[in-house]
Short mmCIF file of C-alpha atoms in Angstrom, two decimals:
data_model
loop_
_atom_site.label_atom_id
_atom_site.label_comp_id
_atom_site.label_asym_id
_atom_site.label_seq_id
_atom_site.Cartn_x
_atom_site.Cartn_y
_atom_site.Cartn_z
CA UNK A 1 -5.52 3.20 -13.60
CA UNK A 2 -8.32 3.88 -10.88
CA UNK A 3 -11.26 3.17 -9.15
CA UNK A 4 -13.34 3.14 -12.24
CA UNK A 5 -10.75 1.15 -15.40
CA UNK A 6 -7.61 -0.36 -16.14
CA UNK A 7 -5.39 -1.94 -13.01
CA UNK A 8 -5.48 -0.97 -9.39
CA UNK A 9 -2.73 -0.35 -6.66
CA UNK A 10 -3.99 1.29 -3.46
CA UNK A 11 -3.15 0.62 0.30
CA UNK A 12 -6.32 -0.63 1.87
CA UNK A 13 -7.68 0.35 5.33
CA UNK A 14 -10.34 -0.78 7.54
CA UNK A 15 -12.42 1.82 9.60
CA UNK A 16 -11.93 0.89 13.27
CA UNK A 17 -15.15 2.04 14.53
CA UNK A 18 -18.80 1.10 13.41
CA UNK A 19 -20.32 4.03 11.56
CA UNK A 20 -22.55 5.66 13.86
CA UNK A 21 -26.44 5.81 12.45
CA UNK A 22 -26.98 9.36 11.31
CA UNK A 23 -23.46 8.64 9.69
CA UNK A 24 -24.62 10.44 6.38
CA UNK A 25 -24.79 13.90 7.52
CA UNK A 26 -21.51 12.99 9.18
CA UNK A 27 -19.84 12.19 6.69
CA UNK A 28 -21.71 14.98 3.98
CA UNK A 29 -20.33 17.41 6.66
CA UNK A 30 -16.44 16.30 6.75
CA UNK A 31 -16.74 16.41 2.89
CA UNK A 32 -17.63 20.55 2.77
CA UNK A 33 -15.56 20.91 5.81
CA UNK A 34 -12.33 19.81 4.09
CA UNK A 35 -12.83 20.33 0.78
CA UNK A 36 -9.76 21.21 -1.33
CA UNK A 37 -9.16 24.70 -1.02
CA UNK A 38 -6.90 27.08 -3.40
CA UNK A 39 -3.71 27.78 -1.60
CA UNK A 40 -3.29 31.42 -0.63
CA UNK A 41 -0.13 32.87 -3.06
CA UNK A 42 0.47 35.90 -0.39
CA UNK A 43 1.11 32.89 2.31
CA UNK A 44 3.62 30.77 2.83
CA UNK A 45 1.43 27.11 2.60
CA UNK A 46 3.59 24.83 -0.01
CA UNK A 47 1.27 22.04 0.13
CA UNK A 48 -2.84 21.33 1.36
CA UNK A 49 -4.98 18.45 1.17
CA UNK A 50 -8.73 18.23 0.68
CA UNK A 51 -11.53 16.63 -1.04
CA UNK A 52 -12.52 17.00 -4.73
CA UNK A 53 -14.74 14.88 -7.05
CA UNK A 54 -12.80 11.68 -7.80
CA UNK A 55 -14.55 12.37 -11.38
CA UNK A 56 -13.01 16.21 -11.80
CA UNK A 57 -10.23 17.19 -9.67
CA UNK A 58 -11.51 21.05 -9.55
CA UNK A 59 -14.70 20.20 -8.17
CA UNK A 60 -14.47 20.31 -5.07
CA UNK A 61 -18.46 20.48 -4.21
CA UNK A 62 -18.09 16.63 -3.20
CA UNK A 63 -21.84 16.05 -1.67
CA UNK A 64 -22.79 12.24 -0.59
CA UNK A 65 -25.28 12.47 -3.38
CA UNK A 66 -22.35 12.77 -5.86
CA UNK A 67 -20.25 10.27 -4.65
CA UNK A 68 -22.54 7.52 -3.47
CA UNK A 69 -22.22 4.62 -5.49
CA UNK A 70 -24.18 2.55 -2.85
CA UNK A 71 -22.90 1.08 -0.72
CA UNK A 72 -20.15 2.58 -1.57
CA UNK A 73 -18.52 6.66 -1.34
CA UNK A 74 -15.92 7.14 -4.28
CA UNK A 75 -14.05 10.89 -4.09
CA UNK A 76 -10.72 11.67 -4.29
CA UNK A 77 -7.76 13.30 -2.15
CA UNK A 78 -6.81 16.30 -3.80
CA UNK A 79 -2.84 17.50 -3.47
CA UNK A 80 -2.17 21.10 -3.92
CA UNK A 81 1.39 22.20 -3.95
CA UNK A 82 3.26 25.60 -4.75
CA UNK A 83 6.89 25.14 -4.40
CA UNK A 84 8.92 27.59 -6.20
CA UNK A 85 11.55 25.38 -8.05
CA UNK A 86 15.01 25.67 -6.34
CA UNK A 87 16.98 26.43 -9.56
CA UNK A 88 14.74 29.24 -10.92
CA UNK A 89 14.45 30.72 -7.28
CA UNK A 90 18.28 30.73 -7.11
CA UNK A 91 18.97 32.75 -10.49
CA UNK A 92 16.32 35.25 -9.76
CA UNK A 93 18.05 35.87 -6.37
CA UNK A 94 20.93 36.42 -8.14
CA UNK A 95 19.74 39.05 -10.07
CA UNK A 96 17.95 40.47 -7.38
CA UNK A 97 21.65 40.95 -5.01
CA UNK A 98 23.15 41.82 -8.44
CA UNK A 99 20.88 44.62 -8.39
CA UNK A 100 21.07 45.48 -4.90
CA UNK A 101 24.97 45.55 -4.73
CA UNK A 102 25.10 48.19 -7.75
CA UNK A 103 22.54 50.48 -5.97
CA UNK A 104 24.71 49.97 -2.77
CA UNK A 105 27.66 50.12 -4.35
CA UNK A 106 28.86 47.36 -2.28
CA UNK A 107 31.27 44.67 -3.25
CA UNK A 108 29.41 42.36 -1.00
CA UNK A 109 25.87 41.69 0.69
CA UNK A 110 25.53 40.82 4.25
CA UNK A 111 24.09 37.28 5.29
CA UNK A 112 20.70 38.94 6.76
CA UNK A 113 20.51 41.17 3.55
CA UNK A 114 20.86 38.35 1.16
CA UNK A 115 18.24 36.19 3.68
CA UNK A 116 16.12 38.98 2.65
CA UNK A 117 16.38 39.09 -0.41
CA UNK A 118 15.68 35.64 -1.19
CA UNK A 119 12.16 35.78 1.16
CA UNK A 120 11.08 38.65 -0.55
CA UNK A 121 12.19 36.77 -4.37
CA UNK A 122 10.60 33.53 -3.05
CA UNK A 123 6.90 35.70 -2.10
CA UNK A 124 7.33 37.54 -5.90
CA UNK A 125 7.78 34.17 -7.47
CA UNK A 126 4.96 32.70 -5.58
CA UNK A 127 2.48 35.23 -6.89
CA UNK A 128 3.67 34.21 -10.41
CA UNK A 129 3.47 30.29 -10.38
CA UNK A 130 0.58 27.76 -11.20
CA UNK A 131 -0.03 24.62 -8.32
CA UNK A 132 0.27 21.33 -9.03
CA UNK A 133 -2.42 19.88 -8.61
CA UNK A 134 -2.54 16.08 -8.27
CA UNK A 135 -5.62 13.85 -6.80
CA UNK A 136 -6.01 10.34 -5.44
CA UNK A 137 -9.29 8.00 -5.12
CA UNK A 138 -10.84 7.06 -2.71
CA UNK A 139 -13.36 4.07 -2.44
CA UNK A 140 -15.20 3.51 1.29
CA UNK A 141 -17.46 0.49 1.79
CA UNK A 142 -19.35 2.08 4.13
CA UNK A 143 -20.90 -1.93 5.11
CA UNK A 144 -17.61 -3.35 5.28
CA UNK A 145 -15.85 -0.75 6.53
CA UNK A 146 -13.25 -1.16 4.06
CA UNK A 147 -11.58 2.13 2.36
CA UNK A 148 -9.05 1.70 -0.37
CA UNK A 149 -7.01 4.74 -1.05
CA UNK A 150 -5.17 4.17 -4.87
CA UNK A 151 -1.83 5.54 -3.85
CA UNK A 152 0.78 3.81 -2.12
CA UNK A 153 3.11 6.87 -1.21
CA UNK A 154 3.69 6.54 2.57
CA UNK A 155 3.38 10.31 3.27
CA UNK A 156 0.44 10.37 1.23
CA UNK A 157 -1.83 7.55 2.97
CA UNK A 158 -0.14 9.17 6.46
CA UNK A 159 -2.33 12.46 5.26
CA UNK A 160 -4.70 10.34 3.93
CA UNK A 161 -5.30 9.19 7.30
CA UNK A 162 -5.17 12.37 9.20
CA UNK A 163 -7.35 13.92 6.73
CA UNK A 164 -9.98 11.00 7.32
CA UNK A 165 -10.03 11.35 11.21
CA UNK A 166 -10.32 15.19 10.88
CA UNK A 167 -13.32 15.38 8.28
CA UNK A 168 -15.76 12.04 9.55
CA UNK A 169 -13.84 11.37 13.29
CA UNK A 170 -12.71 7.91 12.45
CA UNK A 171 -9.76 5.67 12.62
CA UNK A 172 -8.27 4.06 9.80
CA UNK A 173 -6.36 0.76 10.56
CA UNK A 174 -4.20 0.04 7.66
CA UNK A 175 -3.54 -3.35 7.18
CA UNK A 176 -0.72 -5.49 8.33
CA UNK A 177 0.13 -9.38 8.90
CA UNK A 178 -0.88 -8.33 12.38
CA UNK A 179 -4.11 -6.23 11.55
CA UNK A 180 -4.90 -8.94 8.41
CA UNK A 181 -4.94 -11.99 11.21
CA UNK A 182 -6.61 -10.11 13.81
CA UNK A 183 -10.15 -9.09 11.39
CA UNK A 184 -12.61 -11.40 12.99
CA UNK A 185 -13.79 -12.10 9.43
CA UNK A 186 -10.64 -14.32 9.28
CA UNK A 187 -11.91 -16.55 11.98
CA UNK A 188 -8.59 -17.26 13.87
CA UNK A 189 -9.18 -18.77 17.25
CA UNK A 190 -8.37 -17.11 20.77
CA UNK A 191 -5.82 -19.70 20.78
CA UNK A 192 -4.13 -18.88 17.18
CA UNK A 193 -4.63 -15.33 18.42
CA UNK A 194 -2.40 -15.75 21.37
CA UNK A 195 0.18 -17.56 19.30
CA UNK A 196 0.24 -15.05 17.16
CA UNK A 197 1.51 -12.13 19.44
CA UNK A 198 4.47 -14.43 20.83
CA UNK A 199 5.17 -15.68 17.11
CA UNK A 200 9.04 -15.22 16.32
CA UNK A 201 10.81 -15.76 13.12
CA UNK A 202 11.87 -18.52 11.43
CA UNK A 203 14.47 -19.45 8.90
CA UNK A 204 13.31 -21.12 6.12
CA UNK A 205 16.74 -22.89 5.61
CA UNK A 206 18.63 -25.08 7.81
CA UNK A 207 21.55 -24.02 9.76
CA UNK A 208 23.66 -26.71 7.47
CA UNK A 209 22.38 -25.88 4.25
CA UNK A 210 23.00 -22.25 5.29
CA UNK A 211 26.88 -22.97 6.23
CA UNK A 212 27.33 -24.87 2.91
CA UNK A 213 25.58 -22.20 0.80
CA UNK A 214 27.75 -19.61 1.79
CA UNK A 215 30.79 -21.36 1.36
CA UNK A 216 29.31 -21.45 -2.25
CA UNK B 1 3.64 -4.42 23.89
CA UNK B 2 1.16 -1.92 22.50
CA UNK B 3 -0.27 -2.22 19.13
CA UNK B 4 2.40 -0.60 16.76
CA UNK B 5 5.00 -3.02 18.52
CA UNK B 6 3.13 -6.56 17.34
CA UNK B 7 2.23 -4.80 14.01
CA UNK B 8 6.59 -4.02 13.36
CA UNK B 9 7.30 -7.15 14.73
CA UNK B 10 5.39 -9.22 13.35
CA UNK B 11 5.93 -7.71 9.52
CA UNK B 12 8.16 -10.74 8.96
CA UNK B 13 4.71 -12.99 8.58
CA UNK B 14 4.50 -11.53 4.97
CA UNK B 15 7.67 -12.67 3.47
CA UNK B 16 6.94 -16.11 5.06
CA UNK B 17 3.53 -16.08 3.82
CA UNK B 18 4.62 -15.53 0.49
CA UNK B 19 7.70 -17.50 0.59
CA UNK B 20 4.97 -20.29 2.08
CA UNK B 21 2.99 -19.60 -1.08
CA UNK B 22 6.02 -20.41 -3.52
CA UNK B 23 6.60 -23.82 -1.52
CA UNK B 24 2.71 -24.68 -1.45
CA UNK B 25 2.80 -23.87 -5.50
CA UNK B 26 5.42 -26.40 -6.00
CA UNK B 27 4.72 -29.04 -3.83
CA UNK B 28 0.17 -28.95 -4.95
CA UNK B 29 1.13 -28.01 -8.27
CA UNK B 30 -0.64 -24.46 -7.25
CA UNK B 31 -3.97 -26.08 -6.07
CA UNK B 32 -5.66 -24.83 -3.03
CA UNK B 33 -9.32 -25.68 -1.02
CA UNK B 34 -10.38 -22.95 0.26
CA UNK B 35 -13.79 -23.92 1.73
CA UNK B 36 -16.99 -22.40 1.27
CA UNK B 37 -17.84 -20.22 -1.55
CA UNK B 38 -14.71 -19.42 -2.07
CA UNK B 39 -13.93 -23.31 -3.09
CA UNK B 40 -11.05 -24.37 -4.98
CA UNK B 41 -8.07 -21.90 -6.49
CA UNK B 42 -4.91 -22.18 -8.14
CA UNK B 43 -2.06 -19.99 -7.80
CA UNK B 44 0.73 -19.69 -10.39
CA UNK B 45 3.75 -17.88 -9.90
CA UNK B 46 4.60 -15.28 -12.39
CA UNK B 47 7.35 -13.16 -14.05
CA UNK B 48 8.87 -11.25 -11.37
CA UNK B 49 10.24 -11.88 -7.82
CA UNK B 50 12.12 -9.84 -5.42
CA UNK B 51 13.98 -11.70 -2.59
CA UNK B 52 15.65 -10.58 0.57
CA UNK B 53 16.43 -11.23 3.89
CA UNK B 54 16.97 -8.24 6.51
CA UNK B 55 18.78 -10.95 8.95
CA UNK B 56 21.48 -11.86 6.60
CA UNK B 57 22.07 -8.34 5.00
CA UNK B 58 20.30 -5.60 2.96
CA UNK B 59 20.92 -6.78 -0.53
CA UNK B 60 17.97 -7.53 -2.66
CA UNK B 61 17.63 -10.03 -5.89
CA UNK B 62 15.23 -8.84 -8.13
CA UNK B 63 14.37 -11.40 -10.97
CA UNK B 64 12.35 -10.81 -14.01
CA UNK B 65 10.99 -12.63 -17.17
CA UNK B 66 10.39 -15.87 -17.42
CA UNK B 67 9.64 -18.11 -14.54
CA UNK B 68 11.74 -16.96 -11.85
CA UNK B 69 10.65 -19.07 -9.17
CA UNK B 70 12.00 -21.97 -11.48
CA UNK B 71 15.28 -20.11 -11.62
CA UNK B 72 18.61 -21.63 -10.13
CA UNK B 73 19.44 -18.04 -8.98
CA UNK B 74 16.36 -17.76 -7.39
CA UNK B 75 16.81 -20.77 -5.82
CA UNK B 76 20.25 -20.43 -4.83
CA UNK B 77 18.83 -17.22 -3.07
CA UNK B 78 16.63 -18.95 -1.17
CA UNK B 79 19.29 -21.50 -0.09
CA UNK B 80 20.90 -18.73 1.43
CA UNK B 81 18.13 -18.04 3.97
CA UNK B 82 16.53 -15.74 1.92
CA UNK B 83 12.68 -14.98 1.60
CA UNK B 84 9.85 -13.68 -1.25
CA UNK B 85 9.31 -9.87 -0.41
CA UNK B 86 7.58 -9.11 -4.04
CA UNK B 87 6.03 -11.82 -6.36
CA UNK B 88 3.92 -11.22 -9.48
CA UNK B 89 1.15 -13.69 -8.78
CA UNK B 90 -1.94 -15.04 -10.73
CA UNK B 91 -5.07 -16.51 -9.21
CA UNK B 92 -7.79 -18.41 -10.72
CA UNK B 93 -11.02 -19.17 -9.65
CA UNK B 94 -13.50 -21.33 -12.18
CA UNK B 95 -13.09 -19.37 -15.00
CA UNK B 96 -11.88 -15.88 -13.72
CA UNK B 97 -8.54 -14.91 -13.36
CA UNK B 98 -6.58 -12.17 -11.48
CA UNK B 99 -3.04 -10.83 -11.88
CA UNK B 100 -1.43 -8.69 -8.88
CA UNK B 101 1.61 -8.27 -7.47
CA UNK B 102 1.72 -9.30 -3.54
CA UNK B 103 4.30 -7.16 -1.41
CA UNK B 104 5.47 -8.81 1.87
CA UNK B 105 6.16 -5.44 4.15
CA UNK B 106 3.67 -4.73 4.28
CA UNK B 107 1.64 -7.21 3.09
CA UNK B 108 -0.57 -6.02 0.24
CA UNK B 109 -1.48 -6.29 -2.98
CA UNK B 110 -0.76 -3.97 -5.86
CA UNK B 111 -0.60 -3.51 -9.87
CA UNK B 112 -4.04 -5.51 -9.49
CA UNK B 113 -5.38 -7.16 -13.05
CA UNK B 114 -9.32 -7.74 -12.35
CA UNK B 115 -11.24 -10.33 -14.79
CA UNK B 116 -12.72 -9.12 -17.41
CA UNK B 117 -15.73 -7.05 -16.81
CA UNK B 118 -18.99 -7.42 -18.31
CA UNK B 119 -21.41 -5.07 -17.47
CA UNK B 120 -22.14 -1.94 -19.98
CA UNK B 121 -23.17 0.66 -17.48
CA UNK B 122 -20.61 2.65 -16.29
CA UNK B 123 -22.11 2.28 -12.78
CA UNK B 124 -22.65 -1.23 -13.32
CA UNK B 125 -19.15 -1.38 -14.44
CA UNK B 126 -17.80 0.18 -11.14
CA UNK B 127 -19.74 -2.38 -8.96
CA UNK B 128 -18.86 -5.55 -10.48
CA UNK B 129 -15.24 -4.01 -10.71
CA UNK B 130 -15.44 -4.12 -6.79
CA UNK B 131 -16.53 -6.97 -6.56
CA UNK B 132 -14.07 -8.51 -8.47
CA UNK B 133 -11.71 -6.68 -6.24
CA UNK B 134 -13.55 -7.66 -2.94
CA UNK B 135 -13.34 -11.30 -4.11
CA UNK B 136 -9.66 -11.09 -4.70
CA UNK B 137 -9.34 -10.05 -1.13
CA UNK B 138 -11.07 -12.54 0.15
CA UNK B 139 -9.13 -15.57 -1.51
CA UNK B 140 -5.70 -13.71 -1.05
CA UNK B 141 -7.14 -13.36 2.74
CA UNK B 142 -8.31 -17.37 2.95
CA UNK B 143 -4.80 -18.15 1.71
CA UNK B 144 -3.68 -16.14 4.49
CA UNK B 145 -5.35 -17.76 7.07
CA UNK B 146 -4.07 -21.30 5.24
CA UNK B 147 -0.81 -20.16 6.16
CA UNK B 148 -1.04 -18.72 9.25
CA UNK B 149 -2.93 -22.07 10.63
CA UNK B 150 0.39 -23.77 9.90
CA UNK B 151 2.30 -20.97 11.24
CA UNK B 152 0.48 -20.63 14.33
CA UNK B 153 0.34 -24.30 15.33
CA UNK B 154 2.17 -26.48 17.81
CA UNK B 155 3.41 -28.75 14.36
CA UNK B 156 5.13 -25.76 12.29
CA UNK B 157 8.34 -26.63 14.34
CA UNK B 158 7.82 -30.57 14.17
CA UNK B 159 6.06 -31.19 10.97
CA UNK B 160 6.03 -28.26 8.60
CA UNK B 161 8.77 -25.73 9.06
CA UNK B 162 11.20 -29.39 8.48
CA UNK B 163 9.10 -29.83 5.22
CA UNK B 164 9.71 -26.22 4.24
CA UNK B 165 13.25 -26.25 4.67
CA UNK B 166 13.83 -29.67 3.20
CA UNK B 167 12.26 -27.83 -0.34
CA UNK B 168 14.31 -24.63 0.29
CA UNK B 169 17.64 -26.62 0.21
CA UNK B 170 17.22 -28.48 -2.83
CA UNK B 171 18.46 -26.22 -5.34
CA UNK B 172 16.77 -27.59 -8.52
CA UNK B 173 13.10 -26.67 -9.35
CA UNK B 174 10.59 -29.36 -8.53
CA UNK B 175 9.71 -31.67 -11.28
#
């Protein structure tokens, strides 16, 4: 599934502003500026987003060179995550007040001692676990303005987004009836236009065949 | 009302669209002018459907196999006021065909099945993938518009919304 073979599901977008005409270095600039960068272990980041090579999701050298399939840019949203695992973080803490209470010799730890504990389990654990690493294409027309993003996880396209503004200052408008009918490619009419905004629902059943349907 | 307003409430245009889709395919046998070079399509319902209606309550019928849209459930469904929100769709222009699934809220396509591809360079192969995909937008986009000129005109109430719900209450498949 992808950009490249086999079947295709992606949210699409449209860029809301022209592209402004030195938009290369622009845009060769936003891809080394957030490129996909190693989360720290000693921190406390769980998750980062950045650009990699929609080819190899550890490159994350993307340069306009590599991902110019004119007129089109193809690269990918790269998620990093390092969660420690709720149930394996709970049996080490375990262990860890097990051990504490026998060199206390107390029957029982105290809620700050156990919130402790678990911090300083949770930063051990940290040092010990792989990412996840997971990435997502992206394919810009940079002459129609339209950018397909093959995911259609809502939290994902809403860092998709972000991401986008951050590394080449544009707006994506995803599309929508609303944002679909309003493309001037569509060719609606001022007049359709202005229908459209005071358009209100309507059943596509009678009120009587309604009634005598749910009387079954 | 600012922009995110009109965009939430007018999210119901999708599940009309594609419940406006259904009744077109039964009523043309599928067939559809789209003008220009986009010229003349046909649309066939496929083997799944998802129908629901937030005014009448949150349940959802899912359907699959077969041809649901011919279904007595699924038209006993729609007899209840509700609408398509999901519909596995196929599209076919001269000899090229596309299969995708189109999702009402919002309104996109997904699970997209491009025509076959012939170019042998990879590169080659990426370009006349999106084109495939760019021409897929366009006709689902022209059938848009087909609907929404309807929608939007002073006759939906008089002339087609009447013709709409006349289909929607029979409860046998056409033909």
């Amino acid at each position: 599934m992808g950009a490249f073979q086999g079947g295709l599901t992606y949210r699409q977008y449209r860029v809301k502003e022209r592209l402004p005409q030195h938009w290369q270095a622009r845009v060769q600039q936003g891809l080394a500026a957030h490129a996909a960068k190693p989360i720290d272990p000693d921190g406390d980041e769980e998750r980062a987003v950045g650009w990699c090579s929609a080819q190899f999701i550890l490159d994350t050298h993307v340069t306009l060179e590599s991902c110019l399939y004119d007129p089109y840019l193809v690269m990918a949203m790269r998620l990093e995550t390092l969660t420690v695992p709720p149930g394996l973080l709970k049996m080490h803490c375990e262990a860890e007040e097990r051990k504490v209470k026998r060199e206390l010799k107390k029957e029982a730890l105290s809620r700050y001692e156990r919130a402790e504990i678990r911090e300083r389990v949770e930063a051990a654990l940290r040092k010990r676990l792989l990412p996840s690493l997971r990435s997502f294409e992206v394919v810009w027309n940079t002459e129609s303005g339209v950018v397909r993003f093959l995911s259609t996880n809502k939290g994902l396209n809403e860092e998709l987004m972000e991401l986008f503004e951050e590394s080449f200052g544009v707006v994506l408008i995803p599309d929508y009836a609303y944002t679909i009918a309003q493309e001037p490619a569509l060719g609606l009419s001022d007049e359709q236009l202005a229908a459209l905004d005071a358009v209100e629902p309507t059943p596509f059943i009678d009120s009587e065949t309604l009634y005598e349907s749910m009387k079954g | 009302m600012d922009f995110v307003e009109r965009v939430t409430r007018t999210q119901f245009l999708g599940a009309e669209f594609l419940t406006w889709l259904w009744y077109q395919e039964e009523m043309g046998a599928g067939a559809f002018e789209l003008g220009g070079d986009l010229g003349a399509v046909e649309l066939s319902f496929e083997d799944k459907l998802t129908m629901g209606s937030t005014a009448l309550d949150e349940q959802q019928d899912s359907f699959k196999g077969g041809r649901p849209t011919a279904s007595p459930e699924a038209r006993a469904a729609l007899a209840l006021g509700k609408q398509a929100q999901s519909a596995s769709l196929r599209l076919t222009q001269g000899e090229q065909e596309w299969r995708f699934t189109l999702k009402a809220e919002p309104l996109m396509v997904s699970a997209v099945r491009l025509p076959e591809v012939l170019a042998d360079d990879p590169k080659a192969q990426f370009h006349e993938r999106m084109l495939l995909l760019e021409t897929l937008d366009r006709l689902y986009r022209a059938l848009f518009k087909l609907f929404l000129e309807e929608r939007l005109s002073a006759e939906w109430t008089t002339e087609h919304l009447p013709a709409v719900q006349a289909w929607a209450a029979r409860r046998g498949p056409q033909g």
